[in-house]
Short mmCIF file of C-alpha atoms and ligand atoms in Angstrom, two decimals:
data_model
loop_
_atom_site.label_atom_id
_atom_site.label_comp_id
_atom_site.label_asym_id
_atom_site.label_seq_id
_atom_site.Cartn_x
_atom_site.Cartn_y
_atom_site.Cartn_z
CA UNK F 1 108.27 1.70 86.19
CA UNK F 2 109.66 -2.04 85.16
CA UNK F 3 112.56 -3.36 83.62
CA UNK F 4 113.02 -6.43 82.86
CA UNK F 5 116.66 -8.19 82.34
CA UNK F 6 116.38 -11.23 80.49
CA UNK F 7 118.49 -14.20 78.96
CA UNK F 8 121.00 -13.01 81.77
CA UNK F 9 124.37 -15.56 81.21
CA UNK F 10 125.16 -15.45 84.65
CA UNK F 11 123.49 -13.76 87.89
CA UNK F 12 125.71 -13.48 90.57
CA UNK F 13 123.10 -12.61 93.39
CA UNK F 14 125.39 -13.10 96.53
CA UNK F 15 122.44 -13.81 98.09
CA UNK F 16 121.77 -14.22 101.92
CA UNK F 17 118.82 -14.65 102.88
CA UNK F 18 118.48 -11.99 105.47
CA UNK F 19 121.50 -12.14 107.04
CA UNK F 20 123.70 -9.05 107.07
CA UNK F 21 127.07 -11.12 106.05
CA UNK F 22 128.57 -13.95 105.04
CA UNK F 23 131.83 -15.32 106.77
CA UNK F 24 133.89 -18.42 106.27
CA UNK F 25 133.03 -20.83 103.94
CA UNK F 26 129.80 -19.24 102.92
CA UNK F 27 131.73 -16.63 101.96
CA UNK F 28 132.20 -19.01 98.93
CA UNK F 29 128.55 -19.37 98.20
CA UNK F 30 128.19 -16.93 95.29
CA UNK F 31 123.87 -17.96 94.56
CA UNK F 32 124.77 -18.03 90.70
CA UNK F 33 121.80 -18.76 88.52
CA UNK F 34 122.61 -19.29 84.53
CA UNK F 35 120.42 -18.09 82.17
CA UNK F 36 118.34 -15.50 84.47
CA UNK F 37 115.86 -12.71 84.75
CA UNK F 38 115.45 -10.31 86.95
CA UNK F 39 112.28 -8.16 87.04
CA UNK F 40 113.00 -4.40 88.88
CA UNK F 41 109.82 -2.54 89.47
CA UNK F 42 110.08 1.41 91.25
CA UNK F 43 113.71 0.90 91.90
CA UNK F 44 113.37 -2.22 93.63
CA UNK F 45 114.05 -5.66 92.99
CA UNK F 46 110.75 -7.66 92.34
CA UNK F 47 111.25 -11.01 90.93
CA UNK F 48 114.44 -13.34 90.19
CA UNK F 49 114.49 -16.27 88.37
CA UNK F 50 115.46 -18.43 84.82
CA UNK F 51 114.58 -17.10 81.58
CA UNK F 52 112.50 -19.51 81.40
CA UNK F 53 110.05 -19.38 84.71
CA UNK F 54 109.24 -15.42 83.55
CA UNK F 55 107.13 -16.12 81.30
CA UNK F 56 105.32 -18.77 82.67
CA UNK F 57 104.83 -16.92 86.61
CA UNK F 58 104.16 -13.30 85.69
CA UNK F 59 103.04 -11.13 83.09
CA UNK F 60 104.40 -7.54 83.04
CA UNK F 61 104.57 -4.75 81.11
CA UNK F 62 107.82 -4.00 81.39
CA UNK F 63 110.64 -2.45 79.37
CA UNK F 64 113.15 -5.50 78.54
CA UNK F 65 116.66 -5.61 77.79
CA UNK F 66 118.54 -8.51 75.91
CA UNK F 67 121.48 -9.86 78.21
CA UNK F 68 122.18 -12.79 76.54
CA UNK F 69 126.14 -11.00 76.44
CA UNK F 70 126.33 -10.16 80.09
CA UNK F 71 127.00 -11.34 83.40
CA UNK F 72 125.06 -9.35 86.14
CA UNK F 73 126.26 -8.79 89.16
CA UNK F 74 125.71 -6.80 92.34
CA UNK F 75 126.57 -3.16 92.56
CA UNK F 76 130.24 -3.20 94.24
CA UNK F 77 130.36 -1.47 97.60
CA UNK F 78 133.50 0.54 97.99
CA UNK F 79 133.66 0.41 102.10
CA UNK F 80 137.05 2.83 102.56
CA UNK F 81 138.08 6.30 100.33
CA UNK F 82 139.37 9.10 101.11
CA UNK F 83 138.12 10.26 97.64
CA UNK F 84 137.83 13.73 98.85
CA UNK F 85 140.48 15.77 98.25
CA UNK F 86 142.42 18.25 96.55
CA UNK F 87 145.44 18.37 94.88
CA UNK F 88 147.50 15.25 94.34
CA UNK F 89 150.98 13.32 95.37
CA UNK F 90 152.44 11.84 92.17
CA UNK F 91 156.00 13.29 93.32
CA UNK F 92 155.59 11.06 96.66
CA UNK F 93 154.63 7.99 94.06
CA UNK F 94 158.10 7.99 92.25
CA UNK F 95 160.37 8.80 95.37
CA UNK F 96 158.30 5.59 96.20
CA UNK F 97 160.13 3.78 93.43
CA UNK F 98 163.60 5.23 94.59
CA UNK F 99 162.84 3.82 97.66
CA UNK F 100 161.89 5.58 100.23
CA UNK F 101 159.01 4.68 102.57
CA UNK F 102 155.51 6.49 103.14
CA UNK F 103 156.47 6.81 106.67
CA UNK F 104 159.63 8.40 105.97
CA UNK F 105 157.77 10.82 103.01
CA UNK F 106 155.24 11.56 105.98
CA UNK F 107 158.30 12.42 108.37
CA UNK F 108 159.23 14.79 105.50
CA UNK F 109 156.08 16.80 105.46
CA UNK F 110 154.56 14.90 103.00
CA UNK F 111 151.92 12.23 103.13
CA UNK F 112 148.54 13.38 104.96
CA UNK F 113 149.67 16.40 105.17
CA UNK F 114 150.53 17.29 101.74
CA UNK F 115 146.76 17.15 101.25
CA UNK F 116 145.79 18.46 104.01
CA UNK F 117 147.37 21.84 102.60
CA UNK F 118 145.89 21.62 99.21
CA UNK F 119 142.11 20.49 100.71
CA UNK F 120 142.54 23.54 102.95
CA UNK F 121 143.18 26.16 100.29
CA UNK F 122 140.32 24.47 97.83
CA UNK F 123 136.60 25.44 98.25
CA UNK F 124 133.15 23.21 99.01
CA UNK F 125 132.49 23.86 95.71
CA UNK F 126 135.45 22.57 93.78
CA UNK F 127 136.11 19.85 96.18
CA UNK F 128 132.62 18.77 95.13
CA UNK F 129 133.66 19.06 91.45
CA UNK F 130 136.59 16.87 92.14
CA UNK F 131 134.86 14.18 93.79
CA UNK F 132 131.83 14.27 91.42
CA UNK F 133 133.81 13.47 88.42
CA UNK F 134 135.91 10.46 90.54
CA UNK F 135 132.36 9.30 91.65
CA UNK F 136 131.20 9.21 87.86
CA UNK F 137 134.28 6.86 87.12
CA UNK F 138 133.94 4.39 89.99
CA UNK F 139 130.78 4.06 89.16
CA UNK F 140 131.57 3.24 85.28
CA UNK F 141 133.57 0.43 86.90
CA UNK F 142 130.86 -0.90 88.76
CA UNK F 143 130.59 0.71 91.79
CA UNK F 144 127.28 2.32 93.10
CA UNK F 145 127.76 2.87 96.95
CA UNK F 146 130.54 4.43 98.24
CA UNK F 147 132.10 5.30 101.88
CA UNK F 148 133.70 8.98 101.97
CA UNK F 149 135.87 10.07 104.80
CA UNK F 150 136.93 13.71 105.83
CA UNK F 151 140.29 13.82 107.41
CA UNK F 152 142.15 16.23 105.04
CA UNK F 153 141.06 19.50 106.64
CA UNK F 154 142.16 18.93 110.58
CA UNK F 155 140.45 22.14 111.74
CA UNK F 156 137.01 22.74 112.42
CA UNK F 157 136.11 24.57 109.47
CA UNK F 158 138.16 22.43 106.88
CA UNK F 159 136.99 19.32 108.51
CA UNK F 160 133.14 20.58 108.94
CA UNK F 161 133.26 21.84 105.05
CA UNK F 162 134.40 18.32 104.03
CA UNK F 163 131.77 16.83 105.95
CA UNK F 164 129.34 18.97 104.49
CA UNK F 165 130.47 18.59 101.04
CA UNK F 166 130.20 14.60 101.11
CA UNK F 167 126.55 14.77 102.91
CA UNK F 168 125.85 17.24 99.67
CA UNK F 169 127.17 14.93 97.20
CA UNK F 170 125.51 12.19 99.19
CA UNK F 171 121.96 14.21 97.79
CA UNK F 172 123.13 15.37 94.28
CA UNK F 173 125.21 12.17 92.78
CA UNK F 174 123.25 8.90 91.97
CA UNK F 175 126.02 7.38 93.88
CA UNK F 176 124.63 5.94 97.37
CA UNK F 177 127.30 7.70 100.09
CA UNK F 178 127.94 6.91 103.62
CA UNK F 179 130.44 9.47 105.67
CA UNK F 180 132.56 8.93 108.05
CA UNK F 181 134.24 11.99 110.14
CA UNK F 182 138.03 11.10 110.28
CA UNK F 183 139.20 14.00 112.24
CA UNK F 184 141.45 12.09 113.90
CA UNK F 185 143.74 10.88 110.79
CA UNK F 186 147.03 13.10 111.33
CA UNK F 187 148.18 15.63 113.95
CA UNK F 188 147.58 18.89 112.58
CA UNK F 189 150.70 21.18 112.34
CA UNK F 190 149.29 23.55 114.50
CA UNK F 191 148.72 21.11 117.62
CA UNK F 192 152.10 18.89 117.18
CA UNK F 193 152.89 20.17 120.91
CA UNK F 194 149.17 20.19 121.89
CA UNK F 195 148.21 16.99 121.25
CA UNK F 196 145.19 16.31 123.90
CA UNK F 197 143.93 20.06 122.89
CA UNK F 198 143.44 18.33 119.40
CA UNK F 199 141.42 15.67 120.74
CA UNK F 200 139.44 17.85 122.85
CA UNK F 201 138.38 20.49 119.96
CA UNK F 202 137.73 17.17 118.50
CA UNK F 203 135.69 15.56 120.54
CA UNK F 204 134.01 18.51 122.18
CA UNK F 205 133.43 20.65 119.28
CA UNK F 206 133.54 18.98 116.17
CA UNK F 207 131.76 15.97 116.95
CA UNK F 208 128.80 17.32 118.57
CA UNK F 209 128.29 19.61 116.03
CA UNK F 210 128.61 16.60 113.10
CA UNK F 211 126.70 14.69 114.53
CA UNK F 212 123.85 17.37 115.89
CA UNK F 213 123.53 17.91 112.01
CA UNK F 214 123.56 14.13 110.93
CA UNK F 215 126.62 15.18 108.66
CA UNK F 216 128.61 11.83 109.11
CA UNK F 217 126.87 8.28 109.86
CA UNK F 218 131.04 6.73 111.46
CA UNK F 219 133.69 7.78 113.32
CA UNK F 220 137.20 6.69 112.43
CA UNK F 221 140.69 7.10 113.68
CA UNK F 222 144.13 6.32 112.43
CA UNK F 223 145.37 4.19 115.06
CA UNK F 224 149.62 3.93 114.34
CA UNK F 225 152.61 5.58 115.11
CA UNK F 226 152.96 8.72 114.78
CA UNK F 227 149.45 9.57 114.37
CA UNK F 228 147.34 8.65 116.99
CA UNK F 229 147.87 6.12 119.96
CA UNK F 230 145.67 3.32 120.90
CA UNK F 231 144.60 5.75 124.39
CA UNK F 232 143.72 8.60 122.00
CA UNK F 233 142.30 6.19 119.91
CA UNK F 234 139.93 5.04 122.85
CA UNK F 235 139.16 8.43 123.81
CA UNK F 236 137.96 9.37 120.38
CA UNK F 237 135.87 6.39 119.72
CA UNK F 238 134.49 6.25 122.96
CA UNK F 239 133.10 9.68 122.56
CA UNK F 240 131.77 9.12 119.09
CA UNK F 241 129.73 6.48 120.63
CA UNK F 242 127.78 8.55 123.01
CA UNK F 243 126.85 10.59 120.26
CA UNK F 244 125.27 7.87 118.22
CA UNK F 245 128.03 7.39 115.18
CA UNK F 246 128.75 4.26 114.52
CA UNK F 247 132.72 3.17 114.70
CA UNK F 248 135.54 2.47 112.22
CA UNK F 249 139.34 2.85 112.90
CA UNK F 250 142.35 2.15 110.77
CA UNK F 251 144.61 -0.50 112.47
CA UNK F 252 147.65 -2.38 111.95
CA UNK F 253 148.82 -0.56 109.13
CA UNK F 254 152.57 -0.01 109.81
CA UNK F 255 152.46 -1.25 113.21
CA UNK F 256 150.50 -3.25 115.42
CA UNK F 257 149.61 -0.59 118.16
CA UNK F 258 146.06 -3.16 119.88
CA UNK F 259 143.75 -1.06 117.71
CA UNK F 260 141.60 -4.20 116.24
CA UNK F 261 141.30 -5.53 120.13
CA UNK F 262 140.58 -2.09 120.68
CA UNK F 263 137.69 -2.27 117.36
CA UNK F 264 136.37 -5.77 118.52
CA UNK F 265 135.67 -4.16 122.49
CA UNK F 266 133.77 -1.16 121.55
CA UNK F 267 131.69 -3.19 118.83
CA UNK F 268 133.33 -1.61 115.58
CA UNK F 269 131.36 -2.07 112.98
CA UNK F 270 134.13 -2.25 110.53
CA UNK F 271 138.22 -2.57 111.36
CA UNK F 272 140.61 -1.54 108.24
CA UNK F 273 143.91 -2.53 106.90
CA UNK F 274 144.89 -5.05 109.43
CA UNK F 275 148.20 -5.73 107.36
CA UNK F 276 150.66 -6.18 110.20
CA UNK F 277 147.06 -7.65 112.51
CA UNK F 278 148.51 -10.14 114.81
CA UNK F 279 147.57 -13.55 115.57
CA UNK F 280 146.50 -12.57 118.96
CA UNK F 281 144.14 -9.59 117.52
CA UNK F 282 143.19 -12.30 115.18
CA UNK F 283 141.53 -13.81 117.83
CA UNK F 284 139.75 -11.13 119.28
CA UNK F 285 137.78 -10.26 116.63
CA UNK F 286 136.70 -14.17 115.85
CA UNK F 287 133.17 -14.08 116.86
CA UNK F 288 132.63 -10.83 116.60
CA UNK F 289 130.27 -8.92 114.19
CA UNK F 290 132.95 -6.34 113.42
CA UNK F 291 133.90 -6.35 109.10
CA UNK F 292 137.46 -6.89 108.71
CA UNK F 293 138.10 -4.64 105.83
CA UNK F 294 141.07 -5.43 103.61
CA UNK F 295 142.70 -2.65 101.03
CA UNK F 296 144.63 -4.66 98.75
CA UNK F 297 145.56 -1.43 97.00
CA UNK F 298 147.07 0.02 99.63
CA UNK F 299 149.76 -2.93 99.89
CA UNK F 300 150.63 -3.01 96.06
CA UNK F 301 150.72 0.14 95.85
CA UNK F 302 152.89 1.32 98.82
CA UNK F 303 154.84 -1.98 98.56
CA UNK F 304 154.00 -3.15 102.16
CA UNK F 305 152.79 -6.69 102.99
CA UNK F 306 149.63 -7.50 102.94
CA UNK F 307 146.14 -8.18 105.12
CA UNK F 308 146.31 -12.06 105.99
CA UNK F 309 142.79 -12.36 104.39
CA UNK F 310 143.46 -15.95 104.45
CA UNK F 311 143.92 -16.39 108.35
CA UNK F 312 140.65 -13.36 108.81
CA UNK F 313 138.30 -15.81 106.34
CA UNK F 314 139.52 -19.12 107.98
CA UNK F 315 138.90 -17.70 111.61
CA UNK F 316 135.50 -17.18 110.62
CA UNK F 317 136.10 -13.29 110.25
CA UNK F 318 133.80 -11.78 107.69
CA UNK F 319 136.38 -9.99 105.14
CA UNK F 320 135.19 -6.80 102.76
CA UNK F 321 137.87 -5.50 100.19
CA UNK F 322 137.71 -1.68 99.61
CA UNK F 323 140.07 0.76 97.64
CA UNK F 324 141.15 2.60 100.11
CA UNK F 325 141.00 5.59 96.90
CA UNK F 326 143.07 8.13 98.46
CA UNK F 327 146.36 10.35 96.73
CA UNK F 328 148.73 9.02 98.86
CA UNK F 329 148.26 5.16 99.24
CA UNK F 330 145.66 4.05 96.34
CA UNK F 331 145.15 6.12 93.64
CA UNK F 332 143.03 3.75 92.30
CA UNK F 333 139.32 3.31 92.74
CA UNK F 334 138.95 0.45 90.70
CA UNK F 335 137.42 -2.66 92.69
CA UNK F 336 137.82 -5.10 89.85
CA UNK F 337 141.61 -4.26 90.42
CA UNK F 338 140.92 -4.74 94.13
CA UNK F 339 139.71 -7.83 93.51
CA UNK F 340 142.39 -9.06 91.29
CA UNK F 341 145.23 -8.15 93.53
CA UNK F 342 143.35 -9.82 96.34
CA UNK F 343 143.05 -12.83 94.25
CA UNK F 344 146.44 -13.48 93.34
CA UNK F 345 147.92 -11.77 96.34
CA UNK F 346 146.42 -12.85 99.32
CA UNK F 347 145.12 -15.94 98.06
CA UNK F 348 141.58 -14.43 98.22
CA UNK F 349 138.90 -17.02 95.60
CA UNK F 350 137.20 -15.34 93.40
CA UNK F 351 134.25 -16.06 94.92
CA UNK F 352 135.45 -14.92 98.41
CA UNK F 353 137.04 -11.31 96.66
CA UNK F 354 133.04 -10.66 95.06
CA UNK F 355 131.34 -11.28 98.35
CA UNK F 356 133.80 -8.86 99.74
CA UNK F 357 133.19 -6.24 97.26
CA UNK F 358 129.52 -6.45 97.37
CA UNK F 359 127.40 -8.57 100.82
CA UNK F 360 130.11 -7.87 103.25
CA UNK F 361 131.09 -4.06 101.96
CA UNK F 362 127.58 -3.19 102.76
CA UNK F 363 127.63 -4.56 106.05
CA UNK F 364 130.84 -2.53 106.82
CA UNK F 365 128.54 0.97 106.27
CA UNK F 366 125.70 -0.71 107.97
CA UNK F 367 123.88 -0.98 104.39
CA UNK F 368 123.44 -4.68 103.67
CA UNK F 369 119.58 -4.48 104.15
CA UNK F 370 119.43 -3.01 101.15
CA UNK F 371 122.29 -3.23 98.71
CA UNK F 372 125.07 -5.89 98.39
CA UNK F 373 123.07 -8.52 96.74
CA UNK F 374 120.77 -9.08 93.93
CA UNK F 375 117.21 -10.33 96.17
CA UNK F 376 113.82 -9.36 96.14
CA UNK F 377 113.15 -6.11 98.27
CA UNK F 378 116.39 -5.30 97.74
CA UNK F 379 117.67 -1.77 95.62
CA UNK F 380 117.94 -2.30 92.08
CA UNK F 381 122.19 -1.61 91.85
CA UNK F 382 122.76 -4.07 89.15
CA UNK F 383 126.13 -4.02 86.96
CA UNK F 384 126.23 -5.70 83.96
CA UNK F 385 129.53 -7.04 82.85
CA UNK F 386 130.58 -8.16 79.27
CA UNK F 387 132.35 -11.06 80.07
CA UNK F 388 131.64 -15.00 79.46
CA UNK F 389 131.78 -15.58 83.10
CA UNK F 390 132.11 -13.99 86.51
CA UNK F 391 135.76 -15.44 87.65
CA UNK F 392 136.55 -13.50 84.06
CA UNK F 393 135.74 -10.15 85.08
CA UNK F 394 138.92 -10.87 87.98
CA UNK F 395 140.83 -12.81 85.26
CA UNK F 396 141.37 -10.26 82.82
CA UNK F 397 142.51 -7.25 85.10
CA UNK F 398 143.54 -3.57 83.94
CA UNK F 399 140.50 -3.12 81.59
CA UNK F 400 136.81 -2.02 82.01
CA UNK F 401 134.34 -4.36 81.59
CA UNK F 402 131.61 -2.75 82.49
CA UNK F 403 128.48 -2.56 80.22
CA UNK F 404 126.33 -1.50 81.67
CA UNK F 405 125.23 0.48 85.09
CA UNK F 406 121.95 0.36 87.08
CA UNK F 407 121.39 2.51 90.04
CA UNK F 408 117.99 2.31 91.66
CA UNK F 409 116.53 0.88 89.07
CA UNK F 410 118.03 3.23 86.44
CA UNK F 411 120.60 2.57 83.37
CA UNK F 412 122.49 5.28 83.77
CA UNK F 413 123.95 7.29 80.79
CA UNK F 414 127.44 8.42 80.81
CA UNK F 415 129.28 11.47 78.74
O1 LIG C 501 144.10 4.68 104.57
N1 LIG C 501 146.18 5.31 106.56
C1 LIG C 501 145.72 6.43 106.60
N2 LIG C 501 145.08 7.05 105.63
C2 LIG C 501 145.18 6.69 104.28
C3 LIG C 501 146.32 7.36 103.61
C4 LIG C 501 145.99 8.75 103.39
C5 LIG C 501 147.02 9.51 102.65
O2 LIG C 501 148.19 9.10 102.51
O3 LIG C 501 146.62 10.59 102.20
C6 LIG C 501 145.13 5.20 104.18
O4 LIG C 501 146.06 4.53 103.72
FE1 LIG C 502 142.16 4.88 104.69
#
């Protein structure tokens, strides 16, 4: 099976040449090529090039498509959702705009919780309904590999069915899914004055069982106030790494507790959020290969300062935007919005906000080898935008412009 793309305007490849990121200034180096092919044979990417060299190298028999209109780009790679859940928090959204905080909506029994109650009370099977029809929509907007945490059920038979419901999604959507068991993202109700028992059914039940059936590939933890402390934090991690998942953790959110120092020792492979990161954490994670993964989202939409990416890039930190899609921080999976906001927000270049949507998100679920970036031997997850240029995909913000959607090698169809 071959397709070819011709007469492309614009290929943004993000290429890398084998290496699993880009940080600093390269994160700048975008590999455009005007005027392009690309030749995608069994899912794979075979040959890149100009129109122009096609003809002339290699002769195939392959099905073509005109895209003199578009501008191609890599797949986006959405490193951070929560975008399993049930029920939803628009009530908490305009007490938001009244004023009050998420922390003091949490304090209230809102926040995690609220969905914890509804994602309880819902079934594997419509939880997989919900998230099927959100994972048809990011994709229309360009995304084709998501990250899926659990971390709404906080027992061991909600959190195990969201863990199997993502691993079954991860088989039945053309969307390429990584999970990541977030047991450890709010107290549960049950254990407020039990707090270590938590951690123990946590680490000595749930996990081995996870990970025994390969149901999650990460292990993440909300490191803040009033959820879990930088020791539990530890704890947690440390025994997620004896049983082979890789590591994640939510940091400097609200609060700078340590938990990025705490990322950069144990050899994270990604550390989110980071808006309240200090200089000193900063620092720490220079020279690292842990992803600094930045949810612009999350500030605009909870009205909270946000990630320095500036300081991260310039410190020679390799920076990944995600959504964050949750109900109660970013109800938005959109990562052309992501992209925007990080644009004009946190003085991201457009440039800088696609390689962290595409190269570095795959790095941040250990996937760069194969998605991330348009190069031979790499998956076919092409997205073709109808736009004159790439920096106007980020430019004109709020709309869709995606075309068209190629997963694996595939144009997919959407009703
Ligand atoms: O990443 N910070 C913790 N978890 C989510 C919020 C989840 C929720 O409010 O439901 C986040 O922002
Ligand atoms: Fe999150």
């Amino acid at each position: 099976m071959q397709l070819l793309l011709t007469n492309i305007r614009q290929l943004v490849t993000v290429r890398s040449s084998g290496k699993p990121f880009k940080a600093g200034k390269a994160m700048r180096d975008l590999g455009v090529i005007e005027n392009a092919s690309v030749l995608v044979e069994d899912g794979f990417i075979r040959w890149i090039g100009t129109a122009g060299d096609f003809s002339n190298t290699l002769n195939a028999d392959a099905d073509t498509l005109d895209c003199s209109t578009y501008v191609a780009l890599p797949g986006f790679v959405d490193s951070h959702t929560h975008a399993l859940f049930a029920g939803s928090r628009e009530l908490e959204f305009a007490w938001r705009s009244e004023g009050k905080t998420y922390q003091e909506i949490a304090a209230q029994g809102g926040g995690i919780l609220n969905s914890v109650q509804a994602t309880r009370a819902a079934t594997k099977k419509e939880l997989k309904k919900l998230a099927s029809r959100r994972l048809d929509s990011m994709m229309m907007h360009g995304t084709t590999t998501v990250e899926i945490k659990s971390g709404y059920g906080l027992s061991e038979d909600a959190e195990i069915k969201m863990v199997e419901a993502i691993s079954e999604l991860a088989n039945e959507h053309f969307m390429t899914i990584r999970s990541t068991f977030l047991g450890a993202h709010a107290m549960p109700p049950e254990f407020r004055t039990q707090r270590s028992e938590y951690i123990t059914l946590l680490c000595e039940r749930m996990m081995p069982h996870i990970a025994k059936r390969k149901l999650a590939q990460f292990c993440d933890v909300f490191c803040e106030e009033g959820y879990f402390t930088l020791d539990e934090s530890r704890r947690i991690l440390e025994e997620a790494r004896k049983h082979g998942l890789g590591l994640k953790l939510h940091s400097d959110e609200f609060t700078s507790l340590g938990g990025t120092q705490l990322a950069a020792e144990l050899g994270a492979i990604s550390v989110d959020h980071l808006e309240h990161v200090s200089d000193e954490a900063i620092r720490a994670l220079a020279g690292t290969k842990t992803i600094a993964v930045v949810l612009p989202g999350v500030s605009f939409f909870l009205r909270n300062p946000y990630a320095p990416a500036r300081k991260l890039i310039d410190a020679g930190i390799p920076v990944s935007i995600a959504s964050d899609f949750n109900p109660g921080s970013c109800m938005s999976s959109s990562m052309p919005l992501m992209m925007t906001i990080a644009c004009t927000q946190m003085s991201m270049t457009p440039e800088e906000a696609i390689t962290a949507s595409t190269l570095n998100g795959a790095a941040a679920i250990g996937l760069s080898d194969q998605y991330g970036s348009i190069e031979v031997g790499k998956r076919a997850d092409i997205v073709l935008f109808d736009v004159p240029n790439y920096r106007y995909l980020l430019y004109h913000f709020g709309t869709n412009h995606a075309a068209k959607i190629i997963k694996h090698g595939t144009i997919l169809e959407f009703s």
